[in-house]
């Protein structure tokens, strides 16, 4: 495991401010499983947003399920509110090719017709393969195509029940 000079907690503080700016009346947070769902849960608490955040999985609409397999993560979609007419703010930890975002937008539209869909991410690592851009990213980092950047959540270490975030970088 490589320890990165990328302070996930500091970036999270920037994400809080970015999401605060993007939130509009009748907006709802939906976290992309799994890293984005951790972030959305914490944002919902920290921004004192009434109600529950949503969680969305890309599994049923991925274009690479032939290689990744259609695993049980399909069960992770939980939208505990009617998305029709809502302004949906998608939250993710890392944005790379944009293929996961495309898949979760398809999943979202299986549930209804939101008024708008916006994306905020902790880290944008570039390398887009689709015309998808975040409205907010706390950082843009150059990561080699052979590397993978992952958000790690450690429960209950020094930050009460909310857990602390860090990044792990693997590969050459
Ligand atoms: O823009 P892309 O190239 O699609 O990559 C970005 C996605 O990859 C990771 O998710 P992953 O599906 O690996 O699941 P995880 O969040 O559980 O790690 C990450 O959390 C993003 O959702
Ligand atoms: O580096 C990457 C690429 C895709 N998804 C991630 O979470 N990290």
Short mmCIF file of N, CA and C and ligand atoms in Angstrom, two decimals:
data_model
loop_
_atom_site.label_atom_id
_atom_site.label_comp_id
_atom_site.label_asym_id
_atom_site.label_seq_id
_atom_site.Cartn_x
_atom_site.Cartn_y
_atom_site.Cartn_z
N UNK A 1 0.84 -1.20 0.00
CA UNK A 1 0.00 0.00 0.00
C UNK A 1 0.88 1.25 0.00
N UNK A 2 0.57 2.23 -0.85
CA UNK A 2 1.33 3.48 -0.89
C UNK A 2 0.56 4.55 -0.13
N UNK A 3 1.26 5.25 0.77
CA UNK A 3 0.61 6.37 1.45
C UNK A 3 0.76 7.59 0.56
N UNK A 4 -0.33 8.20 0.23
CA UNK A 4 -0.32 9.32 -0.70
C UNK A 4 -0.25 10.65 0.02
N UNK A 5 0.42 11.60 -0.61
CA UNK A 5 0.41 12.95 -0.07
C UNK A 5 -0.85 13.66 -0.52
N UNK A 6 -1.94 13.00 -0.34
CA UNK A 6 -3.24 13.55 -0.73
C UNK A 6 -4.08 13.42 0.52
N UNK A 7 -4.37 14.56 1.14
CA UNK A 7 -5.05 14.55 2.44
C UNK A 7 -6.56 14.44 2.22
N UNK A 8 -7.08 13.24 2.36
CA UNK A 8 -8.49 12.99 2.06
C UNK A 8 -9.40 13.79 2.99
N UNK A 9 -8.97 13.98 4.24
CA UNK A 9 -9.81 14.74 5.18
C UNK A 9 -9.87 16.22 4.77
N UNK A 10 -8.75 16.77 4.32
CA UNK A 10 -8.75 18.18 3.87
C UNK A 10 -9.60 18.32 2.60
N UNK A 11 -9.48 17.33 1.72
CA UNK A 11 -10.29 17.37 0.49
C UNK A 11 -11.77 17.23 0.83
N UNK A 12 -12.06 16.41 1.84
CA UNK A 12 -13.46 16.26 2.26
C UNK A 12 -14.02 17.61 2.74
N UNK A 13 -13.20 18.36 3.48
CA UNK A 13 -13.66 19.68 3.96
C UNK A 13 -13.97 20.59 2.77
N UNK A 14 -13.17 20.50 1.70
CA UNK A 14 -13.46 21.28 0.48
C UNK A 14 -14.74 20.79 -0.19
N UNK A 15 -14.92 19.46 -0.17
CA UNK A 15 -16.14 18.90 -0.78
C UNK A 15 -17.39 19.40 -0.05
N UNK A 16 -17.29 19.49 1.29
CA UNK A 16 -18.43 20.00 2.07
C UNK A 16 -18.81 21.39 1.55
N UNK A 17 -17.79 22.25 1.37
CA UNK A 17 -18.08 23.62 0.91
C UNK A 17 -18.63 23.61 -0.52
N UNK A 18 -18.09 22.75 -1.36
CA UNK A 18 -18.56 22.67 -2.75
C UNK A 18 -20.00 22.20 -2.82
N UNK A 19 -20.32 21.19 -2.03
CA UNK A 19 -21.69 20.64 -2.05
C UNK A 19 -22.66 21.67 -1.48
N UNK A 20 -22.21 22.40 -0.46
CA UNK A 20 -23.05 23.45 0.12
C UNK A 20 -23.46 24.46 -0.96
N UNK A 21 -22.48 24.80 -1.82
CA UNK A 21 -22.77 25.77 -2.88
C UNK A 21 -23.71 25.19 -3.93
N UNK A 22 -23.58 23.89 -4.18
CA UNK A 22 -24.38 23.27 -5.26
C UNK A 22 -25.80 22.92 -4.82
N UNK A 23 -25.99 22.78 -3.50
CA UNK A 23 -27.31 22.36 -3.02
C UNK A 23 -28.34 23.44 -3.35
N UNK A 24 -29.45 23.05 -3.89
CA UNK A 24 -30.54 23.99 -4.13
C UNK A 24 -31.79 23.43 -3.49
N UNK A 25 -32.83 24.27 -3.34
CA UNK A 25 -34.04 23.76 -2.71
C UNK A 25 -34.51 22.49 -3.43
N UNK A 26 -34.93 21.54 -2.65
CA UNK A 26 -35.44 20.27 -3.17
C UNK A 26 -34.35 19.39 -3.78
N UNK A 27 -33.09 19.65 -3.42
CA UNK A 27 -32.01 18.78 -3.90
C UNK A 27 -31.88 17.58 -2.98
N UNK A 28 -31.37 16.49 -3.55
CA UNK A 28 -31.14 15.27 -2.75
C UNK A 28 -29.77 14.72 -3.10
N UNK A 29 -29.05 14.27 -2.05
CA UNK A 29 -27.74 13.65 -2.26
C UNK A 29 -27.90 12.18 -2.57
N UNK A 30 -27.18 11.72 -3.59
CA UNK A 30 -27.16 10.29 -3.92
C UNK A 30 -25.70 9.87 -4.10
N UNK A 31 -25.22 8.99 -3.25
CA UNK A 31 -23.83 8.55 -3.29
C UNK A 31 -23.67 7.31 -4.16
N UNK A 32 -22.61 7.31 -4.97
CA UNK A 32 -22.33 6.17 -5.84
C UNK A 32 -21.60 5.10 -5.04
N UNK A 33 -22.19 3.92 -4.98
CA UNK A 33 -21.62 2.82 -4.20
C UNK A 33 -20.23 2.45 -4.69
N UNK A 34 -19.17 2.29 -3.90
CA UNK A 34 -19.30 2.34 -2.46
C UNK A 34 -18.68 3.60 -1.85
N UNK A 35 -17.57 4.08 -2.43
CA UNK A 35 -16.91 5.25 -1.83
C UNK A 35 -17.81 6.48 -1.79
N UNK A 36 -18.56 6.71 -2.86
CA UNK A 36 -19.44 7.87 -2.91
C UNK A 36 -20.57 7.78 -1.89
N UNK A 37 -20.98 6.57 -1.57
CA UNK A 37 -22.05 6.38 -0.59
C UNK A 37 -21.55 6.74 0.82
N UNK A 38 -20.28 6.40 1.12
CA UNK A 38 -19.70 6.82 2.43
C UNK A 38 -19.70 8.34 2.52
N UNK A 39 -19.27 8.98 1.42
CA UNK A 39 -19.20 10.44 1.41
C UNK A 39 -20.58 11.07 1.56
N UNK A 40 -21.56 10.54 0.83
CA UNK A 40 -22.90 11.12 0.87
C UNK A 40 -23.50 10.99 2.27
N UNK A 41 -23.23 9.86 2.93
CA UNK A 41 -23.76 9.66 4.29
C UNK A 41 -23.19 10.72 5.23
N UNK A 42 -21.89 10.94 5.12
CA UNK A 42 -21.25 11.91 6.01
C UNK A 42 -21.66 13.35 5.68
N UNK A 43 -21.79 13.63 4.37
CA UNK A 43 -22.24 14.97 3.95
C UNK A 43 -23.65 15.26 4.46
N UNK A 44 -24.52 14.25 4.38
CA UNK A 44 -25.91 14.43 4.83
C UNK A 44 -25.92 14.85 6.30
N UNK A 45 -25.04 14.21 7.10
CA UNK A 45 -24.95 14.53 8.53
C UNK A 45 -24.31 15.90 8.74
N UNK A 46 -23.16 16.12 8.10
CA UNK A 46 -22.41 17.35 8.36
C UNK A 46 -23.15 18.59 7.87
N UNK A 47 -23.90 18.45 6.79
CA UNK A 47 -24.65 19.60 6.27
C UNK A 47 -26.06 19.67 6.86
N UNK A 48 -26.33 18.73 7.78
CA UNK A 48 -27.64 18.70 8.47
C UNK A 48 -28.80 18.75 7.48
N UNK A 49 -28.69 17.92 6.45
CA UNK A 49 -29.75 17.86 5.44
C UNK A 49 -30.84 16.94 5.97
N UNK A 50 -32.09 17.43 6.01
CA UNK A 50 -33.15 16.58 6.55
C UNK A 50 -33.37 15.34 5.68
N UNK A 51 -33.84 14.28 6.28
CA UNK A 51 -34.15 13.05 5.53
C UNK A 51 -32.90 12.21 5.32
N UNK A 52 -33.04 11.25 4.42
CA UNK A 52 -31.95 10.30 4.16
C UNK A 52 -31.32 10.55 2.80
N UNK A 53 -30.03 10.27 2.71
CA UNK A 53 -29.38 10.33 1.40
C UNK A 53 -29.73 9.05 0.62
N UNK A 54 -29.53 9.09 -0.68
CA UNK A 54 -29.72 7.89 -1.50
C UNK A 54 -28.38 7.25 -1.82
N UNK A 55 -28.45 5.98 -2.20
CA UNK A 55 -27.25 5.24 -2.64
C UNK A 55 -27.59 4.62 -3.99
N UNK A 56 -26.64 4.69 -4.91
CA UNK A 56 -26.90 4.11 -6.24
C UNK A 56 -25.73 3.26 -6.69
N UNK A 57 -26.06 2.12 -7.28
CA UNK A 57 -25.04 1.18 -7.76
C UNK A 57 -25.01 1.22 -9.29
N UNK A 58 -23.82 1.06 -9.83
CA UNK A 58 -23.66 1.04 -11.29
C UNK A 58 -23.86 -0.37 -11.86
N UNK A 59 -23.97 -1.37 -10.98
CA UNK A 59 -23.82 -2.78 -11.39
C UNK A 59 -24.73 -3.20 -12.55
N UNK A 60 -25.99 -2.78 -12.53
CA UNK A 60 -26.92 -3.29 -13.54
C UNK A 60 -26.74 -2.65 -14.91
N UNK A 61 -26.00 -1.55 -14.97
CA UNK A 61 -25.88 -0.84 -16.25
C UNK A 61 -24.44 -0.69 -16.72
N UNK A 62 -23.51 -1.42 -16.09
CA UNK A 62 -22.11 -1.27 -16.48
C UNK A 62 -21.88 -1.80 -17.90
N UNK A 63 -20.94 -1.19 -18.62
CA UNK A 63 -20.63 -1.71 -19.96
C UNK A 63 -19.51 -2.74 -19.90
N UNK A 64 -19.00 -3.00 -18.68
CA UNK A 64 -17.91 -3.96 -18.53
C UNK A 64 -18.32 -5.13 -17.63
N UNK A 65 -19.64 -5.40 -17.54
CA UNK A 65 -20.03 -6.49 -16.64
C UNK A 65 -19.58 -7.85 -17.16
N UNK A 66 -19.22 -7.90 -18.48
CA UNK A 66 -18.67 -9.14 -19.02
C UNK A 66 -17.38 -9.52 -18.30
N UNK A 67 -16.56 -8.51 -17.98
CA UNK A 67 -15.31 -8.79 -17.29
C UNK A 67 -15.45 -8.67 -15.78
N UNK A 68 -16.27 -7.72 -15.31
CA UNK A 68 -16.40 -7.51 -13.86
C UNK A 68 -17.40 -8.46 -13.22
N UNK A 69 -18.36 -8.93 -14.05
CA UNK A 69 -19.41 -9.78 -13.49
C UNK A 69 -20.51 -8.93 -12.89
N UNK A 70 -21.72 -9.46 -12.86
CA UNK A 70 -22.83 -8.71 -12.28
C UNK A 70 -23.00 -9.20 -10.85
N UNK A 71 -22.28 -8.56 -9.95
CA UNK A 71 -22.23 -9.09 -8.59
C UNK A 71 -23.36 -8.54 -7.71
N UNK A 72 -23.29 -8.93 -6.45
CA UNK A 72 -24.37 -8.60 -5.53
C UNK A 72 -24.50 -7.10 -5.26
N UNK A 73 -23.52 -6.31 -5.73
CA UNK A 73 -23.59 -4.88 -5.44
C UNK A 73 -24.80 -4.22 -6.09
N UNK A 74 -25.43 -4.94 -7.04
CA UNK A 74 -26.67 -4.43 -7.62
C UNK A 74 -27.69 -4.12 -6.53
N UNK A 75 -27.62 -4.85 -5.43
CA UNK A 75 -28.57 -4.67 -4.33
C UNK A 75 -28.35 -3.38 -3.55
N UNK A 76 -27.26 -2.68 -3.85
CA UNK A 76 -26.93 -1.52 -3.03
C UNK A 76 -27.73 -0.27 -3.38
N UNK A 77 -28.43 -0.25 -4.51
CA UNK A 77 -29.23 0.94 -4.81
C UNK A 77 -30.36 1.08 -3.80
N UNK A 78 -30.38 2.25 -3.15
CA UNK A 78 -31.45 2.55 -2.18
C UNK A 78 -31.82 4.01 -2.35
N UNK A 79 -32.99 4.26 -2.91
CA UNK A 79 -33.44 5.64 -3.10
C UNK A 79 -34.69 5.81 -2.23
N UNK A 80 -34.50 6.28 -0.99
CA UNK A 80 -35.61 6.33 -0.04
C UNK A 80 -36.48 7.57 -0.21
N UNK A 81 -36.60 8.06 -1.45
CA UNK A 81 -37.46 9.20 -1.76
C UNK A 81 -37.81 9.11 -3.24
N UNK A 82 -38.86 9.85 -3.62
CA UNK A 82 -39.28 9.88 -5.02
C UNK A 82 -38.33 10.81 -5.77
N UNK A 83 -37.66 10.31 -6.79
CA UNK A 83 -36.69 11.16 -7.49
C UNK A 83 -37.35 12.05 -8.55
N UNK A 84 -38.62 11.80 -8.86
CA UNK A 84 -39.30 12.60 -9.88
C UNK A 84 -39.32 14.07 -9.48
N UNK A 85 -38.80 14.91 -10.36
CA UNK A 85 -38.80 16.35 -10.12
C UNK A 85 -37.73 16.83 -9.14
N UNK A 86 -36.90 15.93 -8.59
CA UNK A 86 -35.88 16.34 -7.63
C UNK A 86 -34.59 16.73 -8.36
N UNK A 87 -33.85 17.63 -7.74
CA UNK A 87 -32.50 17.95 -8.23
C UNK A 87 -31.55 16.97 -7.55
N UNK A 88 -30.97 16.08 -8.33
CA UNK A 88 -30.13 15.01 -7.77
C UNK A 88 -28.66 15.42 -7.84
N UNK A 89 -28.01 15.40 -6.69
CA UNK A 89 -26.57 15.68 -6.65
C UNK A 89 -25.85 14.36 -6.39
N UNK A 90 -25.24 13.84 -7.45
CA UNK A 90 -24.48 12.58 -7.34
C UNK A 90 -23.13 12.87 -6.69
N UNK A 91 -22.73 11.99 -5.78
CA UNK A 91 -21.46 12.14 -5.07
C UNK A 91 -20.59 10.92 -5.36
N UNK A 92 -19.32 11.16 -5.73
CA UNK A 92 -18.41 10.02 -5.88
C UNK A 92 -17.03 10.38 -5.32
N UNK A 93 -16.25 9.33 -5.03
CA UNK A 93 -14.92 9.57 -4.47
C UNK A 93 -13.92 9.88 -5.58
N UNK A 94 -13.85 9.01 -6.59
CA UNK A 94 -12.88 9.19 -7.68
C UNK A 94 -13.63 9.18 -9.01
N UNK A 95 -13.31 10.15 -9.86
CA UNK A 95 -13.87 10.16 -11.22
C UNK A 95 -12.72 9.90 -12.19
N UNK A 96 -12.91 8.90 -13.04
CA UNK A 96 -11.85 8.55 -14.00
C UNK A 96 -12.45 8.56 -15.42
N UNK A 97 -12.82 7.38 -15.95
CA UNK A 97 -13.30 7.34 -17.33
C UNK A 97 -14.68 7.97 -17.49
N UNK A 98 -15.47 7.98 -16.44
CA UNK A 98 -16.85 8.47 -16.51
C UNK A 98 -17.85 7.36 -16.77
N UNK A 99 -17.35 6.13 -16.95
CA UNK A 99 -18.25 5.02 -17.28
C UNK A 99 -19.16 4.64 -16.12
N UNK A 100 -18.65 4.75 -14.89
CA UNK A 100 -19.50 4.47 -13.72
C UNK A 100 -20.61 5.51 -13.62
N UNK A 101 -20.25 6.77 -13.84
CA UNK A 101 -21.26 7.84 -13.78
C UNK A 101 -22.34 7.60 -14.83
N UNK A 102 -21.93 7.24 -16.02
CA UNK A 102 -22.92 6.96 -17.10
C UNK A 102 -23.86 5.84 -16.67
N UNK A 103 -23.29 4.81 -16.07
CA UNK A 103 -24.12 3.66 -15.67
C UNK A 103 -25.09 4.04 -14.55
N UNK A 104 -24.65 4.85 -13.59
CA UNK A 104 -25.57 5.20 -12.49
C UNK A 104 -26.64 6.18 -12.96
N UNK A 105 -26.33 6.99 -13.96
CA UNK A 105 -27.38 7.86 -14.51
C UNK A 105 -28.48 7.00 -15.14
N UNK A 106 -28.07 5.95 -15.85
CA UNK A 106 -29.07 5.03 -16.40
C UNK A 106 -29.89 4.38 -15.29
N UNK A 107 -29.20 3.95 -14.23
CA UNK A 107 -29.89 3.34 -13.09
C UNK A 107 -30.89 4.33 -12.48
N UNK A 108 -30.45 5.56 -12.32
CA UNK A 108 -31.31 6.61 -11.73
C UNK A 108 -32.59 6.78 -12.54
N UNK A 109 -32.44 6.80 -13.86
CA UNK A 109 -33.62 7.04 -14.71
C UNK A 109 -34.55 5.83 -14.75
N UNK A 110 -34.09 4.68 -14.24
CA UNK A 110 -35.02 3.55 -14.08
C UNK A 110 -36.03 3.85 -12.98
N UNK A 111 -35.70 4.82 -12.10
CA UNK A 111 -36.56 5.12 -10.96
C UNK A 111 -37.44 6.35 -11.19
N UNK A 112 -37.22 7.09 -12.26
CA UNK A 112 -38.06 8.27 -12.50
C UNK A 112 -37.32 9.32 -13.30
N UNK A 113 -37.89 10.53 -13.25
CA UNK A 113 -37.36 11.63 -14.08
C UNK A 113 -36.97 12.80 -13.18
N UNK A 114 -35.70 12.85 -12.78
CA UNK A 114 -35.27 13.96 -11.93
C UNK A 114 -35.31 15.28 -12.69
N UNK A 115 -35.39 16.39 -11.93
CA UNK A 115 -35.37 17.72 -12.55
C UNK A 115 -33.99 18.00 -13.14
N UNK A 116 -32.96 17.54 -12.44
CA UNK A 116 -31.58 17.71 -12.94
C UNK A 116 -30.68 16.71 -12.23
N UNK A 117 -29.53 16.45 -12.84
CA UNK A 117 -28.52 15.57 -12.23
C UNK A 117 -27.18 16.30 -12.31
N UNK A 118 -26.53 16.45 -11.16
CA UNK A 118 -25.24 17.14 -11.06
C UNK A 118 -24.27 16.19 -10.37
N UNK A 119 -22.98 16.37 -10.63
CA UNK A 119 -21.98 15.47 -10.06
C UNK A 119 -20.93 16.26 -9.28
N UNK A 120 -20.64 15.80 -8.06
CA UNK A 120 -19.54 16.36 -7.26
C UNK A 120 -18.66 15.21 -6.81
N UNK A 121 -17.34 15.40 -6.93
CA UNK A 121 -16.42 14.30 -6.57
C UNK A 121 -15.29 14.83 -5.68
N UNK A 122 -14.69 13.90 -4.97
CA UNK A 122 -13.55 14.24 -4.12
C UNK A 122 -12.33 14.46 -5.01
N UNK A 123 -12.06 13.50 -5.90
CA UNK A 123 -10.88 13.58 -6.77
C UNK A 123 -11.24 13.28 -8.23
N UNK A 124 -10.79 14.16 -9.10
CA UNK A 124 -10.91 13.94 -10.55
C UNK A 124 -9.51 13.55 -11.04
N UNK A 125 -9.36 12.30 -11.50
CA UNK A 125 -8.02 11.87 -11.93
C UNK A 125 -7.84 11.97 -13.45
N UNK A 126 -8.77 12.65 -14.14
CA UNK A 126 -8.66 12.81 -15.59
C UNK A 126 -8.96 11.49 -16.29
N UNK A 127 -8.57 11.39 -17.57
CA UNK A 127 -8.72 10.14 -18.31
C UNK A 127 -10.13 9.83 -18.76
N UNK A 128 -10.90 10.87 -18.96
CA UNK A 128 -12.31 10.65 -19.33
C UNK A 128 -12.45 9.97 -20.68
N UNK A 129 -13.40 9.04 -20.78
CA UNK A 129 -13.72 8.36 -22.05
C UNK A 129 -15.14 8.71 -22.50
N UNK A 130 -15.81 9.53 -21.72
CA UNK A 130 -17.18 9.95 -22.03
C UNK A 130 -17.33 11.44 -21.71
N UNK A 131 -18.30 12.12 -22.32
CA UNK A 131 -18.44 13.56 -22.06
C UNK A 131 -19.14 13.83 -20.72
N UNK A 132 -18.43 13.52 -19.64
CA UNK A 132 -18.97 13.70 -18.28
C UNK A 132 -18.00 14.57 -17.50
N UNK A 133 -18.50 15.62 -16.89
CA UNK A 133 -17.65 16.51 -16.09
C UNK A 133 -18.33 16.79 -14.76
N UNK A 134 -17.55 16.85 -13.69
CA UNK A 134 -18.16 17.18 -12.39
C UNK A 134 -18.41 18.69 -12.27
N UNK A 135 -19.46 19.06 -11.56
CA UNK A 135 -19.69 20.48 -11.27
C UNK A 135 -18.71 20.93 -10.20
N UNK A 136 -18.22 19.98 -9.39
CA UNK A 136 -17.23 20.30 -8.37
C UNK A 136 -16.30 19.11 -8.17
N UNK A 137 -14.99 19.38 -8.10
CA UNK A 137 -14.04 18.35 -7.65
C UNK A 137 -13.11 19.04 -6.66
N UNK A 138 -12.84 18.37 -5.54
CA UNK A 138 -11.98 18.97 -4.52
C UNK A 138 -10.53 18.97 -4.98
N UNK A 139 -10.17 18.05 -5.87
CA UNK A 139 -8.80 18.02 -6.40
C UNK A 139 -8.76 17.36 -7.76
N UNK A 140 -7.80 17.79 -8.56
CA UNK A 140 -7.49 17.09 -9.82
C UNK A 140 -6.09 16.55 -9.67
N UNK A 141 -5.92 15.26 -9.86
CA UNK A 141 -4.59 14.68 -9.70
C UNK A 141 -4.25 13.85 -10.94
N UNK A 142 -2.97 13.87 -11.28
CA UNK A 142 -2.49 13.05 -12.40
C UNK A 142 -2.11 11.68 -11.84
N UNK A 143 -2.78 10.66 -12.30
CA UNK A 143 -2.49 9.29 -11.87
C UNK A 143 -2.24 8.48 -13.13
N UNK A 144 -1.17 7.68 -13.12
CA UNK A 144 -0.85 6.91 -14.32
C UNK A 144 -1.95 5.87 -14.59
N UNK A 145 -2.20 5.56 -15.88
CA UNK A 145 -3.27 4.61 -16.23
C UNK A 145 -3.12 3.25 -15.55
N UNK A 146 -1.88 2.89 -15.18
CA UNK A 146 -1.66 1.58 -14.55
C UNK A 146 -1.90 1.62 -13.04
N UNK A 147 -2.24 2.81 -12.52
CA UNK A 147 -2.47 2.93 -11.08
C UNK A 147 -3.95 3.04 -10.75
N UNK A 148 -4.25 2.66 -9.51
CA UNK A 148 -5.63 2.80 -9.02
C UNK A 148 -5.61 3.56 -7.71
N UNK A 149 -6.46 4.56 -7.65
CA UNK A 149 -6.58 5.41 -6.46
C UNK A 149 -7.88 5.05 -5.76
N UNK A 150 -7.80 4.69 -4.49
CA UNK A 150 -9.03 4.27 -3.79
C UNK A 150 -9.19 5.01 -2.48
N UNK A 151 -10.40 5.36 -2.19
CA UNK A 151 -10.72 5.97 -0.90
C UNK A 151 -10.86 4.85 0.14
N UNK A 152 -10.22 5.06 1.28
CA UNK A 152 -10.29 4.08 2.37
C UNK A 152 -11.03 4.72 3.53
N UNK A 153 -11.94 3.97 4.12
CA UNK A 153 -12.68 4.49 5.29
C UNK A 153 -12.32 3.63 6.49
N UNK A 154 -11.82 4.32 7.53
CA UNK A 154 -11.53 3.59 8.76
C UNK A 154 -12.56 4.00 9.79
N UNK A 155 -13.36 3.05 10.21
CA UNK A 155 -14.43 3.34 11.16
C UNK A 155 -13.89 3.59 12.55
N UNK A 156 -14.41 4.65 13.15
CA UNK A 156 -14.19 4.86 14.58
C UNK A 156 -12.79 5.23 15.00
N UNK A 157 -11.91 5.60 14.05
CA UNK A 157 -10.54 5.96 14.46
C UNK A 157 -10.41 7.47 14.55
N UNK A 158 -10.51 7.97 15.74
CA UNK A 158 -10.20 9.38 15.97
C UNK A 158 -11.22 10.36 15.46
N UNK A 159 -12.28 9.90 14.90
CA UNK A 159 -13.29 10.83 14.41
C UNK A 159 -14.68 10.34 14.79
N UNK A 160 -14.79 9.84 16.00
CA UNK A 160 -16.08 9.38 16.49
C UNK A 160 -16.60 8.27 15.60
N UNK A 161 -17.88 8.27 15.41
CA UNK A 161 -18.52 7.20 14.63
C UNK A 161 -18.42 7.45 13.13
N UNK A 162 -17.96 8.65 12.74
CA UNK A 162 -18.04 8.98 11.32
C UNK A 162 -16.92 8.36 10.51
N UNK A 163 -15.87 7.94 11.20
CA UNK A 163 -14.75 7.34 10.49
C UNK A 163 -13.87 8.40 9.84
N UNK A 164 -12.69 7.98 9.43
CA UNK A 164 -11.78 8.91 8.76
C UNK A 164 -11.46 8.37 7.38
N UNK A 165 -11.21 9.29 6.47
CA UNK A 165 -10.89 8.90 5.10
C UNK A 165 -9.39 9.06 4.83
N UNK A 166 -8.88 8.17 3.98
CA UNK A 166 -7.52 8.34 3.46
C UNK A 166 -7.52 7.77 2.05
N UNK A 167 -6.42 7.94 1.34
CA UNK A 167 -6.33 7.39 -0.01
C UNK A 167 -5.26 6.31 -0.08
N UNK A 168 -5.51 5.35 -0.93
CA UNK A 168 -4.56 4.28 -1.20
C UNK A 168 -4.26 4.33 -2.70
N UNK A 169 -2.99 4.27 -3.06
CA UNK A 169 -2.61 4.26 -4.48
C UNK A 169 -1.87 2.97 -4.77
N UNK A 170 -2.37 2.21 -5.70
CA UNK A 170 -1.72 0.95 -6.06
C UNK A 170 -1.34 0.93 -7.54
N UNK A 171 -0.29 0.16 -7.85
CA UNK A 171 0.16 0.03 -9.24
C UNK A 171 1.43 0.82 -9.47
N UNK A 172 1.93 0.72 -10.69
CA UNK A 172 3.22 1.36 -11.01
C UNK A 172 3.04 2.75 -11.59
O1 LIG B 1 -14.91 6.88 -13.81
P1 LIG B 1 -14.67 5.39 -13.73
O2 LIG B 1 -13.56 4.92 -14.62
O3 LIG B 1 -15.91 4.60 -13.95
O4 LIG B 1 -14.12 5.08 -12.28
C1 LIG B 1 -14.62 5.70 -11.14
C2 LIG B 1 -15.36 4.74 -10.27
O5 LIG B 1 -14.49 3.68 -9.88
C3 LIG B 1 -14.66 3.49 -8.48
O6 LIG B 1 -15.73 2.67 -8.23
P2 LIG B 1 -15.70 1.10 -8.28
O7 LIG B 1 -16.75 0.65 -9.27
O8 LIG B 1 -14.33 0.59 -8.50
O9 LIG B 1 -16.24 0.69 -6.86
P3 LIG B 1 -15.80 1.19 -5.40
O10 LIG B 1 -16.34 2.60 -5.19
O11 LIG B 1 -16.49 0.21 -4.52
O12 LIG B 1 -14.30 1.14 -5.33
C4 LIG B 1 -14.94 4.89 -7.96
O13 LIG B 1 -15.54 4.86 -6.69
C5 LIG B 1 -15.85 5.45 -9.02
O14 LIG B 1 -17.21 5.15 -8.77
O1 LIG B 2 -8.04 5.09 -9.94
C1 LIG B 2 -9.22 4.71 -9.97
C2 LIG B 2 -9.86 4.34 -11.16
C3 LIG B 2 -11.14 3.95 -11.12
N1 LIG B 2 -11.78 3.94 -9.95
C4 LIG B 2 -11.16 4.29 -8.81
O2 LIG B 2 -11.77 4.29 -7.73
N2 LIG B 2 -9.89 4.67 -8.85
#
